[in-house]
Tab-separated table of C-alpha atoms and ligand atoms in Angstrom:
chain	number	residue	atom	x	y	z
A	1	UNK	CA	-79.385	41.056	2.496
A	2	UNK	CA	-77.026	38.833	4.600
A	3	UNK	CA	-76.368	35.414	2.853
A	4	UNK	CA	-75.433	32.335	5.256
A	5	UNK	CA	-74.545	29.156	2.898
A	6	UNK	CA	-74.353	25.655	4.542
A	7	UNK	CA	-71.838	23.241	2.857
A	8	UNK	CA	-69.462	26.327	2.453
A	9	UNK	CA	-66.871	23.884	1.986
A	10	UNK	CA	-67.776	22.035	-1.520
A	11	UNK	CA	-67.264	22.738	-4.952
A	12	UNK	CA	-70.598	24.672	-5.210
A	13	UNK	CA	-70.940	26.268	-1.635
A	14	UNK	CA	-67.079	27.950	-2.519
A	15	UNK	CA	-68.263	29.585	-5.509
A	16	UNK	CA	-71.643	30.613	-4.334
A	17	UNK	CA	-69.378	32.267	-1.402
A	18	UNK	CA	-67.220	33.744	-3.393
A	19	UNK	CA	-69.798	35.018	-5.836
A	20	UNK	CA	-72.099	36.678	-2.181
A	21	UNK	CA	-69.255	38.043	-1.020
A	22	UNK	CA	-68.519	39.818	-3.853
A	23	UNK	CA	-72.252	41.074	-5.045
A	24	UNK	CA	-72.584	44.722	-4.343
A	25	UNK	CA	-75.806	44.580	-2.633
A	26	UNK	CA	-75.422	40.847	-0.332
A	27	UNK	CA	-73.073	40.094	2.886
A	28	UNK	CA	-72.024	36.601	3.457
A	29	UNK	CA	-72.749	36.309	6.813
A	30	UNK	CA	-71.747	33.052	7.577
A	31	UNK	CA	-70.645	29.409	6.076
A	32	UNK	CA	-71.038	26.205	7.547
A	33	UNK	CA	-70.049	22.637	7.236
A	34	UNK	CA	-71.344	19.447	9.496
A	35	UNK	CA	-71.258	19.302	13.014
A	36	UNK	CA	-68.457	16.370	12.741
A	37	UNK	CA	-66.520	17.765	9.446
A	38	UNK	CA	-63.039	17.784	9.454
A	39	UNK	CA	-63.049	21.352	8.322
A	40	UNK	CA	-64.793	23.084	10.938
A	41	UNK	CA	-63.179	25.695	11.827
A	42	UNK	CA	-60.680	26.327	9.729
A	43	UNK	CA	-61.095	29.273	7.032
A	44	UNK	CA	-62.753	28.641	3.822
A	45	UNK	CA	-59.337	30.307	1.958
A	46	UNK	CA	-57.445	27.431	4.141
A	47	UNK	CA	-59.460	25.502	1.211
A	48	UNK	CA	-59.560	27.495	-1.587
A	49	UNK	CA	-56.338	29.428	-1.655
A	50	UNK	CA	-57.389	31.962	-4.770
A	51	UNK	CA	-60.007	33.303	-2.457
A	52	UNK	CA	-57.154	34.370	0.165
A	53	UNK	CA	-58.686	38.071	1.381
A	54	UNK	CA	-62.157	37.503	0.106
A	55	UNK	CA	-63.138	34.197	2.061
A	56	UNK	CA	-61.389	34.647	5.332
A	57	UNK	CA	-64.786	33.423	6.601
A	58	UNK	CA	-64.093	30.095	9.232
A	59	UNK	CA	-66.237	27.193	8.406
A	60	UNK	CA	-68.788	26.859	11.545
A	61	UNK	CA	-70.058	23.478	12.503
A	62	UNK	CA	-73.752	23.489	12.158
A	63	UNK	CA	-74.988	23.016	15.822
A	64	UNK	CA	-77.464	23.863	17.685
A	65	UNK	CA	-76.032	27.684	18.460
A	66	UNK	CA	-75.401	27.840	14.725
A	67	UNK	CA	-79.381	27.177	13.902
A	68	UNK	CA	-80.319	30.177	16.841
A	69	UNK	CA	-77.259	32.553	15.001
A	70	UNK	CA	-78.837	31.994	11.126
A	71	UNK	CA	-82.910	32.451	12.957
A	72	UNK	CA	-81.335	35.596	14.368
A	73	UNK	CA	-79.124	36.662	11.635
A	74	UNK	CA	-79.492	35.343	8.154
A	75	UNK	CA	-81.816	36.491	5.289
A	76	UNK	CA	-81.352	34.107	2.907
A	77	UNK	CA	-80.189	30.163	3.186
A	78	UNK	CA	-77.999	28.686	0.742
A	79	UNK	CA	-78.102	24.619	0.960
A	80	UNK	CA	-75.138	23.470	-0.908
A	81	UNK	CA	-75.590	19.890	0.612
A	82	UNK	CA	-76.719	16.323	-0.375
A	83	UNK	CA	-80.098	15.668	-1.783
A	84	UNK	CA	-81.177	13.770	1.446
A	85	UNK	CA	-79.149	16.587	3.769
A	86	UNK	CA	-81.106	19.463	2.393
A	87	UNK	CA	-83.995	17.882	1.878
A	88	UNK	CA	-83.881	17.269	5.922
A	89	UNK	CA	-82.696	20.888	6.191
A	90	UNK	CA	-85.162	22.981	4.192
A	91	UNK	CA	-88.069	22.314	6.356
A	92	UNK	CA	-86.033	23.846	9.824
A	93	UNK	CA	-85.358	27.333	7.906
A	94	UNK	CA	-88.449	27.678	6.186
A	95	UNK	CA	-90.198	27.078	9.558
A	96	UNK	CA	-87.838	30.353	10.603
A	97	UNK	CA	-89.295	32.427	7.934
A	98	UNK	CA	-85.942	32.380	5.970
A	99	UNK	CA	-85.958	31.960	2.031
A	100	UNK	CA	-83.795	28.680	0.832
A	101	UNK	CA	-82.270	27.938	-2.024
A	102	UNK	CA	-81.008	24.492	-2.448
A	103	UNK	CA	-78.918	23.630	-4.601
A	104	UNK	CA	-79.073	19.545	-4.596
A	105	UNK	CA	-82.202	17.814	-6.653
A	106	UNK	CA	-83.930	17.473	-3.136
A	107	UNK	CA	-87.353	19.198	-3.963
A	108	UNK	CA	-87.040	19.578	-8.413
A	109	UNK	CA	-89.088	16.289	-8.875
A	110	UNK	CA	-92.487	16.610	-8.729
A	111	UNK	CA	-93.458	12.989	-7.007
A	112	UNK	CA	-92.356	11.004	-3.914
A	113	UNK	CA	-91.975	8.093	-6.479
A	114	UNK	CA	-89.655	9.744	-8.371
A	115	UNK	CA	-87.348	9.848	-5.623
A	116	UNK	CA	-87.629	6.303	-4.661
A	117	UNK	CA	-86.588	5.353	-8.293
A	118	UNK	CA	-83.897	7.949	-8.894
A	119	UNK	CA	-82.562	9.054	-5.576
A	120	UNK	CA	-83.087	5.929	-3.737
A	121	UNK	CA	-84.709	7.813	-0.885
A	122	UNK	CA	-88.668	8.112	0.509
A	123	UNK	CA	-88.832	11.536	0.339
A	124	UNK	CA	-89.600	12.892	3.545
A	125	UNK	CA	-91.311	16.162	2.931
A	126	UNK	CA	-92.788	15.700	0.068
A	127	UNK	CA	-95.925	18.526	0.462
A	128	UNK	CA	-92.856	20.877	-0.016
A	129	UNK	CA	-92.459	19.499	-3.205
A	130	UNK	CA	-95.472	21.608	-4.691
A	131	UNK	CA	-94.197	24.641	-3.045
A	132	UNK	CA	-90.663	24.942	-4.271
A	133	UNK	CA	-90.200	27.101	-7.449
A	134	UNK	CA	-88.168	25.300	-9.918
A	135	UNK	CA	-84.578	27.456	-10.164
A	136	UNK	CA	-84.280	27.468	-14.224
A	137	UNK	CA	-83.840	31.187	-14.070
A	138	UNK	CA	-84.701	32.352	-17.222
A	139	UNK	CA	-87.337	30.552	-17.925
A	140	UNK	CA	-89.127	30.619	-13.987
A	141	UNK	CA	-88.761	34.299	-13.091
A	142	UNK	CA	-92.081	34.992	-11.297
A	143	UNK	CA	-92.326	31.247	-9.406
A	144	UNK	CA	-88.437	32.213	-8.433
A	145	UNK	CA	-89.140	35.866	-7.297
A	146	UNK	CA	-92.240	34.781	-5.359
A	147	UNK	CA	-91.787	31.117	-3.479
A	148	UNK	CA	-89.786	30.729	-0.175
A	149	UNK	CA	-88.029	27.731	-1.447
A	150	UNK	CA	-86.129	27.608	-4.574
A	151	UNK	CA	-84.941	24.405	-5.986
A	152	UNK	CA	-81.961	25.799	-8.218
A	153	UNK	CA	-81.804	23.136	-11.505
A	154	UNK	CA	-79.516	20.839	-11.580
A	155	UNK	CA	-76.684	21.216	-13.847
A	156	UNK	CA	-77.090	18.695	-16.765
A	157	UNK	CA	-80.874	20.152	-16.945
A	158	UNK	CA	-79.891	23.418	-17.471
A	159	UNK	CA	-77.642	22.878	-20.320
A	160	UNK	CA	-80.899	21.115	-21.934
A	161	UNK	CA	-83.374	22.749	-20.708
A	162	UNK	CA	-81.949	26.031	-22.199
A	163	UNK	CA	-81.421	24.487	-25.159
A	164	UNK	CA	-84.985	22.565	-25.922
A	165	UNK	CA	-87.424	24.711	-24.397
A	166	UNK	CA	-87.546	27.327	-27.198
A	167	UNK	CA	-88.163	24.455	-30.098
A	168	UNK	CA	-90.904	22.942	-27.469
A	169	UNK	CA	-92.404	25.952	-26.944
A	170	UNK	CA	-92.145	27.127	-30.909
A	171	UNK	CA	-94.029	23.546	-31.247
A	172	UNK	CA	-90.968	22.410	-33.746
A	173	UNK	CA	-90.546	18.901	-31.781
A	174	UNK	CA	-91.720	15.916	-33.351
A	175	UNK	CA	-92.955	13.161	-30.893
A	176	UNK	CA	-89.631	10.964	-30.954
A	177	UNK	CA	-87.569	10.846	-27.932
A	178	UNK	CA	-84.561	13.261	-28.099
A	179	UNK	CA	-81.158	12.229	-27.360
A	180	UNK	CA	-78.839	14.233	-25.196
A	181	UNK	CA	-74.959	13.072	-24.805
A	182	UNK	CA	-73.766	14.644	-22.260
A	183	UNK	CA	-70.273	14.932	-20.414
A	184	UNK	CA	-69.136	16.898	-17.373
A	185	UNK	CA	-65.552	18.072	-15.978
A	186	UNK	CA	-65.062	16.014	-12.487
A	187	UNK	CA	-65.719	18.785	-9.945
A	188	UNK	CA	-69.341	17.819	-10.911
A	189	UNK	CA	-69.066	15.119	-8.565
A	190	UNK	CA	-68.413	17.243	-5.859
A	191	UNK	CA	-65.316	17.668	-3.517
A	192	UNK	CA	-65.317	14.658	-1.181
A	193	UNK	CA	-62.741	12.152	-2.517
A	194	UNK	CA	-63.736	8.556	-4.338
A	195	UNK	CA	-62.034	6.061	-6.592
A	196	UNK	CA	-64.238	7.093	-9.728
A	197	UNK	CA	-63.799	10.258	-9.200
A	198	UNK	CA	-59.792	10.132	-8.438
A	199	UNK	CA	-57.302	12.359	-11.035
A	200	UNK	CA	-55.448	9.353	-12.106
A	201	UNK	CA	-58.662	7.174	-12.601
A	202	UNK	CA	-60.667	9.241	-14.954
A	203	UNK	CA	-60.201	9.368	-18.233
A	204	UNK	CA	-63.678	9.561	-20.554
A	205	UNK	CA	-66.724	6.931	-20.022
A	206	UNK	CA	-70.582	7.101	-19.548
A	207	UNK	CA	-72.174	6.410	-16.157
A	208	UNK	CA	-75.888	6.029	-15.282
A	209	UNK	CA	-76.985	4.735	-18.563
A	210	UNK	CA	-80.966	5.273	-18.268
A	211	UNK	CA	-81.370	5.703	-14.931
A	212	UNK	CA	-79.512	9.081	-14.170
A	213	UNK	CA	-81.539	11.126	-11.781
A	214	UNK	CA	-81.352	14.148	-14.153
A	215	UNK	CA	-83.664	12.299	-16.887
A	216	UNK	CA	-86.681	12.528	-14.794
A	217	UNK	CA	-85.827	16.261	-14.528
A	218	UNK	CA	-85.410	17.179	-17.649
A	219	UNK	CA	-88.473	15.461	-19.513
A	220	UNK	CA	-90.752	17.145	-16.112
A	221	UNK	CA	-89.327	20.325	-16.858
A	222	UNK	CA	-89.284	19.820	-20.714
A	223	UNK	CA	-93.006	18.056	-21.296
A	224	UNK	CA	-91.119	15.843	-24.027
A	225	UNK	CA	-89.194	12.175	-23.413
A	226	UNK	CA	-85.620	11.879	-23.711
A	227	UNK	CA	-82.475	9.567	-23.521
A	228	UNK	CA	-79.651	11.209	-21.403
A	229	UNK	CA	-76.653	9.976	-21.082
A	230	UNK	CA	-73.931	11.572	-18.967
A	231	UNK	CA	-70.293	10.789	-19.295
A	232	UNK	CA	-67.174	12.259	-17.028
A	233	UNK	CA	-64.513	13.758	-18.835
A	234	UNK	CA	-61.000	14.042	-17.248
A	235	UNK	CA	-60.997	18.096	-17.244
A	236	UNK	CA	-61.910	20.135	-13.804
A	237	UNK	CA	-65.177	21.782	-14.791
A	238	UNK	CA	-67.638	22.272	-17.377
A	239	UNK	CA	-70.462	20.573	-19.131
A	240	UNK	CA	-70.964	20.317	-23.027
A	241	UNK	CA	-74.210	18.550	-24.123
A	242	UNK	CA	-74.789	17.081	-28.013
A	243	UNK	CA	-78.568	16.425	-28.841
A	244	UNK	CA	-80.151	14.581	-31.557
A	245	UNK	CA	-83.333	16.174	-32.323
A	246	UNK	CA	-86.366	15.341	-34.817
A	247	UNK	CA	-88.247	18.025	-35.849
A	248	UNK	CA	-91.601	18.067	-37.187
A	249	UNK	CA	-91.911	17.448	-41.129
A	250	UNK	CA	-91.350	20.337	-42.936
A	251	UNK	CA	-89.858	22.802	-40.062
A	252	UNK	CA	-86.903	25.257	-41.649
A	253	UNK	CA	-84.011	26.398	-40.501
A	254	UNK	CA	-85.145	30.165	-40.633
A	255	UNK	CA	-88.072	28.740	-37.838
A	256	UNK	CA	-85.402	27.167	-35.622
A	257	UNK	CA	-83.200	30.318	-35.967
A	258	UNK	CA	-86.995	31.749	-35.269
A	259	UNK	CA	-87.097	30.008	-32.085
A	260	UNK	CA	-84.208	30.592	-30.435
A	261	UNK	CA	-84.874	34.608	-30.400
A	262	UNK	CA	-86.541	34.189	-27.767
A	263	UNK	CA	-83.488	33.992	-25.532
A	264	UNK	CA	-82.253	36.547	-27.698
A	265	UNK	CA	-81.659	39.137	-25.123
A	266	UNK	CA	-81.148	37.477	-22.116
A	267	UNK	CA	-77.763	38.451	-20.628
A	268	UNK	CA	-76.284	35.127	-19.748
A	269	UNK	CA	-77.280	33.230	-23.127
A	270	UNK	CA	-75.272	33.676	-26.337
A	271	UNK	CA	-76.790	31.934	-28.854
A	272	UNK	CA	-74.008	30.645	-31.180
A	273	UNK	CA	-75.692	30.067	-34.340
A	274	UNK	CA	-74.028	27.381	-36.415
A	275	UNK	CA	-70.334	27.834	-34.656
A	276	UNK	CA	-69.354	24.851	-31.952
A	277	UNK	CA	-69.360	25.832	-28.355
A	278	UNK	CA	-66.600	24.108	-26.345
A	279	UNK	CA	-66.187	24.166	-22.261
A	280	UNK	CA	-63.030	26.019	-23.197
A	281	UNK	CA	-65.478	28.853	-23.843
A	282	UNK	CA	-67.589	28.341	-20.532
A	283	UNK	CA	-65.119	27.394	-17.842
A	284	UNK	CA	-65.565	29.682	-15.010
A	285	UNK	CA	-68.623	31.808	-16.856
A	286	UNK	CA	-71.645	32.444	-16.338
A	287	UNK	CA	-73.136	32.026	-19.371
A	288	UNK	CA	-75.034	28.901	-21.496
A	289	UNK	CA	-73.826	29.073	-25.148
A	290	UNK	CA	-76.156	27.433	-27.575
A	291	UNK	CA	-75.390	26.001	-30.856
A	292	UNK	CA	-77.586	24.399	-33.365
A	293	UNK	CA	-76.930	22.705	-36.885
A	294	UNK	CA	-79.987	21.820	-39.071
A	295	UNK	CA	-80.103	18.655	-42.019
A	296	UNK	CA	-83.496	18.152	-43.492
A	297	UNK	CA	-85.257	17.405	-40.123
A	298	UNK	CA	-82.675	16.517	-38.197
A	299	UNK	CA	-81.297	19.062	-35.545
A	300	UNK	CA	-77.735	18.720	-33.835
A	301	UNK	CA	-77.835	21.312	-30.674
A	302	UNK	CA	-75.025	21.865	-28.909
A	303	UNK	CA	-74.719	23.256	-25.202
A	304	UNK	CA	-72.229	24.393	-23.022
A	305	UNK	CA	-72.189	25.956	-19.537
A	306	UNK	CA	-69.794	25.731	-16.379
A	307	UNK	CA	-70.988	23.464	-14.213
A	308	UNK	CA	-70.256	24.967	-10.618
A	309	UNK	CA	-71.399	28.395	-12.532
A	310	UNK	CA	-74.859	28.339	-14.811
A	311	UNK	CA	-75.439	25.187	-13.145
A	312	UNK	CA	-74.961	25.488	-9.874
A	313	UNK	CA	-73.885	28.718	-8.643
A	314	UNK	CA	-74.386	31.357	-10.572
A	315	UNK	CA	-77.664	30.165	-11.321
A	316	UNK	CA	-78.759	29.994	-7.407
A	317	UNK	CA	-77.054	33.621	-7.714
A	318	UNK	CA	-80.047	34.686	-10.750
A	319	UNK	CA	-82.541	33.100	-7.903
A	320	UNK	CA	-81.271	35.353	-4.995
A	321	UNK	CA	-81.238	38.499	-7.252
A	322	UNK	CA	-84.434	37.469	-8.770
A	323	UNK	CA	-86.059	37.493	-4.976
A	324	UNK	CA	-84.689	40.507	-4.290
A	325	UNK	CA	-86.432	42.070	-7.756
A	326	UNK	CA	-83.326	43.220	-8.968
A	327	UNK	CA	-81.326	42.226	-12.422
A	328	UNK	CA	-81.148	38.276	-12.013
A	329	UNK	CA	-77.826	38.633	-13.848
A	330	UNK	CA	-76.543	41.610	-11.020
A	331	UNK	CA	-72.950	40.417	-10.134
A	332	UNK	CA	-72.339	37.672	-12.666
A	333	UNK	CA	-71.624	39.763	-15.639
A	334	UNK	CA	-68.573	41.859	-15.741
A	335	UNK	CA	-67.428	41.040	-11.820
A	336	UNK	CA	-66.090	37.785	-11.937
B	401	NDP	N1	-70.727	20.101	-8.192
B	401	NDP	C1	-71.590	20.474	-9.118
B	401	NDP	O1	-71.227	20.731	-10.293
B	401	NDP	C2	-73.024	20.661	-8.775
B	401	NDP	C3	-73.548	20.287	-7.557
B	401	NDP	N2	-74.876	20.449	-7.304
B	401	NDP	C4	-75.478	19.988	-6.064
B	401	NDP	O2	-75.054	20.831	-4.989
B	401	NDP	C5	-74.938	20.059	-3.805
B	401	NDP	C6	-73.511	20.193	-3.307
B	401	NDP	O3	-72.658	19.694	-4.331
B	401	NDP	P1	-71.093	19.850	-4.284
B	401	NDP	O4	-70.723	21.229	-3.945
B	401	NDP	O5	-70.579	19.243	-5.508
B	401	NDP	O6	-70.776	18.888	-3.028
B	401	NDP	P2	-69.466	18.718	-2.150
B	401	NDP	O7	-69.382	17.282	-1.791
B	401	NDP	O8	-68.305	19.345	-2.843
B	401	NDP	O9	-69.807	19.580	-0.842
B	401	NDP	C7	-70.800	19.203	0.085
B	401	NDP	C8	-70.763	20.173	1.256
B	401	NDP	O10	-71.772	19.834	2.202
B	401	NDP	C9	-71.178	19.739	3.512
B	401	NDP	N3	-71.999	18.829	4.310
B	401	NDP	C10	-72.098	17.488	4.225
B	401	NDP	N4	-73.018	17.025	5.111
B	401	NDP	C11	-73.508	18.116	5.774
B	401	NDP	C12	-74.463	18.285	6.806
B	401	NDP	N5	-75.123	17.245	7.335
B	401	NDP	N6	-74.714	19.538	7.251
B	401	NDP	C13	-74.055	20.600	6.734
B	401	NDP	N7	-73.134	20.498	5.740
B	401	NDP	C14	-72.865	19.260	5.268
B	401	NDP	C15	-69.770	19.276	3.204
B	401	NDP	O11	-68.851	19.502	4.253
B	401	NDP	P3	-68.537	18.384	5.395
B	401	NDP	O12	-68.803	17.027	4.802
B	401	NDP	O13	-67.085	18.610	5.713
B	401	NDP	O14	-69.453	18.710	6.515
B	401	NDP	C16	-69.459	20.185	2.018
B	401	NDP	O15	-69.200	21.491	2.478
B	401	NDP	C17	-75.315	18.620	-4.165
B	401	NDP	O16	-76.649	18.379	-3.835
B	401	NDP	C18	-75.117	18.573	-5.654
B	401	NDP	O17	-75.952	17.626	-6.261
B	401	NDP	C19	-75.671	21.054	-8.212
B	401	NDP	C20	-75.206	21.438	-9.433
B	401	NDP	C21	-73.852	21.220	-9.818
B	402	X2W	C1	-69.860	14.434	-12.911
B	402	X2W	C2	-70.961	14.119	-11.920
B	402	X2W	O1	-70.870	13.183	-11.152
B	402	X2W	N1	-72.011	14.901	-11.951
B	402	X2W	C3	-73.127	14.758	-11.072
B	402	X2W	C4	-74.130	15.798	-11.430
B	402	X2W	C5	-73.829	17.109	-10.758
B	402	X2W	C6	-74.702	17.317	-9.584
B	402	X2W	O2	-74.200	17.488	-8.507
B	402	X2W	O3	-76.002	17.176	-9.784
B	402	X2W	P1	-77.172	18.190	-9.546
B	402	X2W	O4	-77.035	19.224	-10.598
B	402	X2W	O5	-78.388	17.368	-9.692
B	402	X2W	O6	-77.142	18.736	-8.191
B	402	X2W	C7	-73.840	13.423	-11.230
B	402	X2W	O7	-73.917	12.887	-12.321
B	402	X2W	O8	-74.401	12.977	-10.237
């Protein structure tokens, strides 16, 4: 299947590329950046030096001739853009027949309003946001394998989702709100260069105290409230996650251990037991590695993925293999 990915350029588009180029049954076709960037044209290893032999690809501007070469060439269409970018995009190669999968958190919410109040933007297709199949691979298979546009989870929510969906589902929740500390490694803000974001700036603090875009996300996707604050960390990637959880009285550690067996053989989730995960184990893996610790009714769970990887990449990755009804975890494990 021949892969074109649009925002080639950024932290996710790189290491989608590099992951197509190197899956044994895709071709990356193409990669493309705006019609104005300041990278057109050069080669994506110009960029990203490691990937000298494997992303000789040049970065295309996306013009008009660009839209005619991906109607008459691509299969699938990566969108490794801004929220409002894809969500203008989608529409153009759906209407070509081509499957998407967009990365950004431009069609994940299920209401208009929720845009407006998180993203700051009317959405402007938002009958599209009924057809897109959520991107939480493990947990969305048939949606995913079925829809022509995939919105791949965003990376916070997958660390939580992952980690809370087998209590909600085992019905072990009480009704309080759970708590989810979060903190991410600074590629999460993406490539293009800002003051917050700057080497010498960051050191460790909490942003978007309870109005981050990703708490809408994770209580639709979860069915259950929650308080989710993210915080940036002064490492290059990863994401570890702490949550405070109440279970119901009377629940026992043998259910929660119970619970979690449910991910028990999936490929890219090591469950972790009572042992602390740490980015150090997830940086530049696929996998989410779950951790839980039980007192009485209160449960600590602990989460850690790669952000640019489980929640970005390699999870749009699981969506493209699941579409093409083969392994979702088919060049992830063992080939990176
Ligand atoms: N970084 C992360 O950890 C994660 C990111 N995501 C999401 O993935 C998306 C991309 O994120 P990230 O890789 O960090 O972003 P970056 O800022 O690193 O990259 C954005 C890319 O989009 C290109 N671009 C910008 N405007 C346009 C346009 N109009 N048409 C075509 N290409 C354009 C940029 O190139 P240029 O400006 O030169 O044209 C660049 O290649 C975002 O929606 C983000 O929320 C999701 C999960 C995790
Ligand atoms: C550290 C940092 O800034 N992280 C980003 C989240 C990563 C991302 O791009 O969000 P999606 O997963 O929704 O696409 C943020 O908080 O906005």
């Amino acid at each position: 299947m021949n892969v074109v990915i649009i925002g080639a350029s950024g932290y996710s588009g790189a290491e989608l590329a590099s992951l197509v180029a190197k899956h044994p049954q895709l071709t990356l076709k193409a990669c493309y950046v705006s019609e104005g960037s300041l990278d057109k044209n050069k080669c994506l290893s110009d960029l990203y030096p490691e990937h000298l032999g494997l992303l000789d690809h040049p970065l295309q501007p996306l013009t008009a001739a660009a839209y005619t070469d991906i109607e008459q060439h691509a299969d699938y269409v990566c969108l490794c853009t801004d929220h409002e970018v894809s969500v203008d995009l989608a529409p153009r190669f759906l209407a070509m027949g081509k499957k998407v999968f967009d990365l950004s958190g431009g069609f994940r919410l299920a209401g208009n309003e929720d845009y407006l109040t998180y993203y700051g933007f009317a959405h402007q297709h938002p009958t599209l946001l009924t057809q897109a199949a959520y991107g939480l691979a493990e947990w969305n298979a048939d949606a995913i394998s079925q829809a022509n546009l995939v919105a791949v989870a965003g990376c916070y929510p997958t660390a939580a989702l992952n980690s809370l969906k087998p209590l909600k589902e085992a019905g072990l929740l009480a009704e309080q709100t759970i708590i989810i500390n979060a903190v991410s490694g600074v590629t999460g803000a993406g490539r293009k260069a800002s003051v917050n974001t700057h080497f010498c700036e960051v050191s460790l603090a909490p942003y978007g105290l309870f109005n981050h875009r990703h708490t809408p996300e994770i209580e639709q996707h979860l069915g259950h409230p929650v308080l989710f604050t993210p915080h940036l960390g002064n490492f290059p990637r990863g994401i570890l996650e702490t949550i405070y959880v109440q279970l119901k009285p009377g629940v026992t550690p043998e259910q929660v251990t119970e619970a979690y067996q449910v991910l028990a053989d999936e490929p890219l989730i090591r469950l972790l037991g009572s042992k602390i995960p740490s980015i150090k184990g997830v940086a530049k893996q696929p996998y989410v590695d779950i951790a839980w610790q039980q007192k009485g009714e209160q449960l600590i769970v602990m989460s850690a993925i790669d952000n640019l990887l489980k929640g970005a990449a390699g999870q749009a990755l699981q969506c493209i293999n699941l579409a093409m009804g083969i392994p979702h975890h088919t060049g992830l494990v063992g080939a990176l």
